[in-house]
Short mmCIF file of C-alpha atoms in Angstrom, two decimals:
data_model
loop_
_atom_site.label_atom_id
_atom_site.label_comp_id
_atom_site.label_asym_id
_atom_site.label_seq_id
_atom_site.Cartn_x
_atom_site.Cartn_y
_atom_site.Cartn_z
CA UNK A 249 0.00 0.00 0.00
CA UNK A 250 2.87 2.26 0.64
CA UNK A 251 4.53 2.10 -2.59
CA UNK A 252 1.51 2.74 -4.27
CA UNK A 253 0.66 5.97 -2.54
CA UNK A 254 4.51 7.34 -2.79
CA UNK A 255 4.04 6.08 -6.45
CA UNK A 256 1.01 8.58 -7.09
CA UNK A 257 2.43 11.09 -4.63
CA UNK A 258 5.67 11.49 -6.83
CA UNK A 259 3.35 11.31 -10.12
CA UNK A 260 1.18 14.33 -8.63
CA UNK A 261 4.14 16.60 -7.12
CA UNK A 262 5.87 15.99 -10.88
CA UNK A 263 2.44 16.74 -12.92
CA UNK A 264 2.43 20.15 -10.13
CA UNK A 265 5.81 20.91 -10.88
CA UNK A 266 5.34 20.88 -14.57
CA UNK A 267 2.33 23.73 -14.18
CA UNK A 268 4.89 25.92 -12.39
CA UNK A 269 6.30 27.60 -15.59
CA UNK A 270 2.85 28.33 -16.83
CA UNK A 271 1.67 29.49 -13.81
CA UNK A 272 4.75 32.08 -13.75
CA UNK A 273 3.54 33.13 -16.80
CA UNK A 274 0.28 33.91 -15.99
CA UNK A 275 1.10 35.56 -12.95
CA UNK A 276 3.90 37.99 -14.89
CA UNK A 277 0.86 38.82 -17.70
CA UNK A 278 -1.60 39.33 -14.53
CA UNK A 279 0.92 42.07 -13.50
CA UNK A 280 1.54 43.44 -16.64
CA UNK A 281 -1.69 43.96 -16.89
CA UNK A 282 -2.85 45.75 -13.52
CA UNK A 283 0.44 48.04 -14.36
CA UNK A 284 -2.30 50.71 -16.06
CA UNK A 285 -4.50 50.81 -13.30
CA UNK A 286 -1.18 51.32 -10.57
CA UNK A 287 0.66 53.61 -12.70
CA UNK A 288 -2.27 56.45 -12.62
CA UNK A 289 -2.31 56.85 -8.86
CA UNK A 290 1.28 58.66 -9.02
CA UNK A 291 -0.06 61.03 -12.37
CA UNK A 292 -1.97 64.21 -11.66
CA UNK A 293 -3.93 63.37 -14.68
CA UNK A 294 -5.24 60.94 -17.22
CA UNK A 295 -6.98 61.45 -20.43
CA UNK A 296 -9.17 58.76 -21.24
CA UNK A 297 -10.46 57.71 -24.89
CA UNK A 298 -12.80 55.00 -26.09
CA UNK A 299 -11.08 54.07 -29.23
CA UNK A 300 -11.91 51.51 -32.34
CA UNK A 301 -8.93 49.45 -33.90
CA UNK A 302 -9.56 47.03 -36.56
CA UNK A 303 -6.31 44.34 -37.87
CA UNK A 304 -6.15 41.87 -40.60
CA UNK A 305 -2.94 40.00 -40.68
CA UNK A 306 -2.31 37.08 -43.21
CA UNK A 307 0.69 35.16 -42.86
CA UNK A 308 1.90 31.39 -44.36
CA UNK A 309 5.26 30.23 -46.02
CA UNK A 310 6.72 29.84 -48.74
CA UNK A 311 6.13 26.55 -49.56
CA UNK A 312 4.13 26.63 -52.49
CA UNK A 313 6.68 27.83 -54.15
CA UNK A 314 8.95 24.72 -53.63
CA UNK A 315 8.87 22.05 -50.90
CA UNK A 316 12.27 23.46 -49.35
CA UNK A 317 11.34 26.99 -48.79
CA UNK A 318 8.52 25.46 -46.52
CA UNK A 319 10.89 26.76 -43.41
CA UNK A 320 10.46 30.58 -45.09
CA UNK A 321 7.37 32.60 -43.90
CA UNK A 322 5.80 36.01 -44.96
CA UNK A 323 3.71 38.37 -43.05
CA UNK A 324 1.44 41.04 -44.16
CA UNK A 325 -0.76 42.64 -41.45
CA UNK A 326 -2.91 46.32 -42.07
CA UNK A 327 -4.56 47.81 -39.03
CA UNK A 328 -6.72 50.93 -39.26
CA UNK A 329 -7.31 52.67 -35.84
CA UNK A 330 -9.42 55.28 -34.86
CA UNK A 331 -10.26 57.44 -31.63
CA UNK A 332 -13.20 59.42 -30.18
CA UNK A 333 -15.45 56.09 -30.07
CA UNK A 334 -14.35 55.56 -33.64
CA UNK A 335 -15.40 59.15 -35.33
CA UNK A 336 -12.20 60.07 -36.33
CA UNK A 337 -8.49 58.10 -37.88
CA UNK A 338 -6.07 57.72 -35.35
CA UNK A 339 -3.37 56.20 -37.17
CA UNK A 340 -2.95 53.52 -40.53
CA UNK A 341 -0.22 50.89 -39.53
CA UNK A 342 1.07 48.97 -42.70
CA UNK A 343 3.77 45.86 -42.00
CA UNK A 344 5.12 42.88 -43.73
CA UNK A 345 7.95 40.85 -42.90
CA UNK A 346 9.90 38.02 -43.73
CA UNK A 347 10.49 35.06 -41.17
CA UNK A 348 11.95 32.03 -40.97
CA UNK A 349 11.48 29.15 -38.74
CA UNK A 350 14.01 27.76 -36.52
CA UNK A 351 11.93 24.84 -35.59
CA UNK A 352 8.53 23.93 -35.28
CA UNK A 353 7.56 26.28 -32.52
CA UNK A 354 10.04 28.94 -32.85
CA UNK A 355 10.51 31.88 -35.69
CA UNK A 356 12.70 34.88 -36.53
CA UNK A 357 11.71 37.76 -38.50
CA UNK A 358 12.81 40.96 -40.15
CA UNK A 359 10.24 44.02 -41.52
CA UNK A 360 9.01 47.06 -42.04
CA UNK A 361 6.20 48.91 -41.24
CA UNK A 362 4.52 52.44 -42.21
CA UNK A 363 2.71 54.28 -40.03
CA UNK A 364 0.86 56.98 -40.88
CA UNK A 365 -0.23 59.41 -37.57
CA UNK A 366 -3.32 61.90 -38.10
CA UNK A 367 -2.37 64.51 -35.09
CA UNK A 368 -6.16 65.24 -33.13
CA UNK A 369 -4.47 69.31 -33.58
CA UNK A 370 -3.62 70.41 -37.23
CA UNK A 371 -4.33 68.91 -40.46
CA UNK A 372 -1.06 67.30 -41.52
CA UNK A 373 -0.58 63.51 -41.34
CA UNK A 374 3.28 62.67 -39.41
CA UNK A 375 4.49 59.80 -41.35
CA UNK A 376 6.73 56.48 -39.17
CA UNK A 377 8.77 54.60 -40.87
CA UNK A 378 9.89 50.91 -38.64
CA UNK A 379 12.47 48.53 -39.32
CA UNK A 380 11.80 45.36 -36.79
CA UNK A 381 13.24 42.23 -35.73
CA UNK A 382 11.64 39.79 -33.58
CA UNK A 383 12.03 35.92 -32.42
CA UNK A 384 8.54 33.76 -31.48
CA UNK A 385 7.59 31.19 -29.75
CA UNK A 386 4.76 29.36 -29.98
CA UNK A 387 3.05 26.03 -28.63
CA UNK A 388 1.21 24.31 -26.47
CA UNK A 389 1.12 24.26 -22.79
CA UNK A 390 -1.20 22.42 -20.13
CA UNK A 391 -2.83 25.76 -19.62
CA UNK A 392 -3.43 26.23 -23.21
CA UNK A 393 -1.60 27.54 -26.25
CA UNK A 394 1.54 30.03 -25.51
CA UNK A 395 2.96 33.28 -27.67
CA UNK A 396 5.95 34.91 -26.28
CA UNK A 397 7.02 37.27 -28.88
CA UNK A 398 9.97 39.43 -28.52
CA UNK A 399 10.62 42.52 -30.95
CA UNK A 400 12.91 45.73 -31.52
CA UNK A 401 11.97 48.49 -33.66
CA UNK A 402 13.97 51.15 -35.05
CA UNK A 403 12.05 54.41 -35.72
CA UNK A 404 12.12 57.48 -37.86
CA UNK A 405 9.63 60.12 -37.95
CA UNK A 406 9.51 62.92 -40.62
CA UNK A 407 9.04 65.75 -37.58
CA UNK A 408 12.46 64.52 -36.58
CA UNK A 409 16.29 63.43 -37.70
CA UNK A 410 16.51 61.38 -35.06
CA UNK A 411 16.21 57.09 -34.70
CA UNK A 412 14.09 55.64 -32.11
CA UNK A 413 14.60 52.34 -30.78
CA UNK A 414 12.14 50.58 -29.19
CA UNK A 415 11.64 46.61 -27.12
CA UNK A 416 8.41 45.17 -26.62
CA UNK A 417 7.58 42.27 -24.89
CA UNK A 418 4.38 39.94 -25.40
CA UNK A 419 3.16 37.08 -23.23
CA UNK A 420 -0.59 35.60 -24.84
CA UNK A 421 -2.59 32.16 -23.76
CA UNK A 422 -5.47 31.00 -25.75
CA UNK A 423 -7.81 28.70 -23.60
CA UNK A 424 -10.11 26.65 -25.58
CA UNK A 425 -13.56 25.72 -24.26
CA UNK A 426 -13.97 22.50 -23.20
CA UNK A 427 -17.31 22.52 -24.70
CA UNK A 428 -16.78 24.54 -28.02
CA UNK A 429 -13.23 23.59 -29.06
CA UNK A 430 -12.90 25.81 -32.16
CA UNK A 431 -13.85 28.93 -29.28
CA UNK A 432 -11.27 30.29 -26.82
CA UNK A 433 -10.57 32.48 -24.86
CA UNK A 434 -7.49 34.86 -25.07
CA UNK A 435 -5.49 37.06 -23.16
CA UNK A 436 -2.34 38.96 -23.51
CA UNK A 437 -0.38 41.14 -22.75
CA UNK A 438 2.27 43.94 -24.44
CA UNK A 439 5.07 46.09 -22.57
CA UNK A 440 6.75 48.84 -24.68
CA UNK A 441 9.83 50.57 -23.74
CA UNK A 442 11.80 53.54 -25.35
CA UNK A 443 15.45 52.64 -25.35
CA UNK A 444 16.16 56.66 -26.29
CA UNK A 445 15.25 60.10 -26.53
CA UNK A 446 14.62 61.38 -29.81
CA UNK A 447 13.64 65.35 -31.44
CA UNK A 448 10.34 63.90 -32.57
CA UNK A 449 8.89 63.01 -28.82
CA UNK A 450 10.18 59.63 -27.69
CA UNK A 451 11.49 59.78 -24.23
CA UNK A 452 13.61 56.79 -23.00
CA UNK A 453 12.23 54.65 -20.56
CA UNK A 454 8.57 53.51 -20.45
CA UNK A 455 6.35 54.09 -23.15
CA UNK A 456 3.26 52.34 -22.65
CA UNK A 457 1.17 49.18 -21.71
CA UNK A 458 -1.07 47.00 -23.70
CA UNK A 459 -3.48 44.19 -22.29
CA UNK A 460 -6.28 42.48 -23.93
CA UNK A 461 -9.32 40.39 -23.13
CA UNK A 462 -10.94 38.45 -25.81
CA UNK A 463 -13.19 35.65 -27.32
CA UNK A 464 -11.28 33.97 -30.23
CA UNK A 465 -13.10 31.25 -32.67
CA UNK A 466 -11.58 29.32 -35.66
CA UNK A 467 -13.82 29.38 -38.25
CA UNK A 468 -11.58 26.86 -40.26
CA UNK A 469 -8.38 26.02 -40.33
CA UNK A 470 -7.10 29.47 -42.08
CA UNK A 471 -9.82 31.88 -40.65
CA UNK A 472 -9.56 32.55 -37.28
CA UNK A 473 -10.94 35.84 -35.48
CA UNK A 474 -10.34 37.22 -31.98
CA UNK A 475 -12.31 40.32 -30.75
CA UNK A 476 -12.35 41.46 -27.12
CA UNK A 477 -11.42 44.54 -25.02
CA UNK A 478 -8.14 46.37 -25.19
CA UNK A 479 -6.51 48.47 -22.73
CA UNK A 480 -3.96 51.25 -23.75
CA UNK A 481 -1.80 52.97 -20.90
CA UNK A 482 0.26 55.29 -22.63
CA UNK A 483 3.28 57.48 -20.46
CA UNK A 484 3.26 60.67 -21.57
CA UNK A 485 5.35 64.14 -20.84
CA UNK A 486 2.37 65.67 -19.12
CA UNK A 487 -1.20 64.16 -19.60
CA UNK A 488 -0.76 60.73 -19.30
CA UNK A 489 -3.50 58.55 -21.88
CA UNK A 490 -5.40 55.42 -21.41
CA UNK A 491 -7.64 54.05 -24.01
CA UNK A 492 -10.30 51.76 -23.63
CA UNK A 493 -10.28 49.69 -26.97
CA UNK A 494 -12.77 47.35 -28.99
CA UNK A 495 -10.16 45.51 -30.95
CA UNK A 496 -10.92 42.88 -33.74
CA UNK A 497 -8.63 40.64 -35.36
CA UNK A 498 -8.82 38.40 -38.45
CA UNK A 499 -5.85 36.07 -39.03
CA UNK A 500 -5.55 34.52 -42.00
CA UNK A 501 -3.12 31.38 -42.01
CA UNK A 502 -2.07 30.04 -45.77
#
């Protein structure tokens, strides 16, 4: 009798231990995400926005090409956002890239991306122009499926000479429904960080938070949608901004 109940002891501590990773994770992303609601407390004041962004991103290799570029993988992703409950364009955010995959869970890329800015004062679009690099992870866990994406940006705006460079950090878990496998749900979370202070406004150190809240369903295996709420805390010179999101997502996988 004793064996046997060491026997499932040591198979439950080991099956415990195994969630402890996970659980970090969740915890860190938890954090991450309260870090809006802390961070006003220390501000005199916050200006607050309900804001409307939409994203389509399709992305596949390069395999149909030829078999041996299967490894190779392209990304094309357009996101149109707009502010003041979703009367007016915020910004147009344009951004391929080029990826390849180290293995079958892990990637590294290399883009661009164009941003075009519509200031709330004056009439004049600011134009962004981002070279990024990033590495991803992705697979399953026992708590669901895992992103960890990692990515640098380099930055130039046309108010400015100067280059901006930029680290963001995402943790996101997708937790199907036992009952509805093709529905999840999906949570994540984004920190941005200036690594310098440029002429056109970037100030080195914190630049802002992003954490999301979501219902994600796979329509098939290449359609998949994600739509939820998305919270904005950006660190700013004087007003600080948070921005209470509806984001939707399509991803297209080819």
């Amino acid at each position: 009798m004793m064996p046997i109940q060491m026997i499932c002891r040591g198979s439950i501590m080991r099956s415990a231990r195994s969630l402890f990773p996970a659980l970090y994770l969740v915890i860190a992303m938890v954090l991450c995400s309260l870090m809006p609601f802390a961070l006003p407390l220390a501000s005199a004041e916050v200006q607050e926005d309900f804001r409307l962004w939409g994203n389509v991103t399709a992305r596949g290799n390069f395999g149909f090409i030829d078999p041996d570029l299967k490894r190779w993988r392209w990304w094309m992703e357009v996101q149109p956002r707009s502010r003041e409950s979703g009367k007016e364009m915020d910004q147009l955010l344009i951004r391929p890239g080029i990826g390849y995959a180290l293995t079958d869970h892990s990637t590294v890329w290399i883009g661009y991306a164009h941003v075009t800015n519509y200031p709330v004062i004056g009439n004049d679009e600011i134009e962004e122009s981002r070279i990024w690099q990033q590495y991803q992870w992705s697979g399953p866990t026992l708590l669901g499926a895992f992103t960890s994406r990692t990515r640098f940006e380099q930055r130039w705006q046309e108010n400015g000479d100067d280059t901006g460079g930029r680290f963001r950090q995402m943790f996101k878990f997708a937790w199907p429904f036992w009952f509805h496998p093709a529905a999840s749900f999906v949570a994540w979370d984004e920190m941005f960080v200036h690594l310098n202070t440029t002429d056109w406004g970037a100030r080195q150190g914190f630049d802002q938070n992003r954490g999301f809240a979501g219902i994600g369903y796979r329509w098939t295996p290449q359609i998949l949608t994600e739509v939820g709420y998305l919270n904005q805390y950006i660190n700013t010179a004087n007003t600080d901004r948070m921005n209470h999101i509806l984001s939707v997502n399509l991803f297209l996988d080819f």
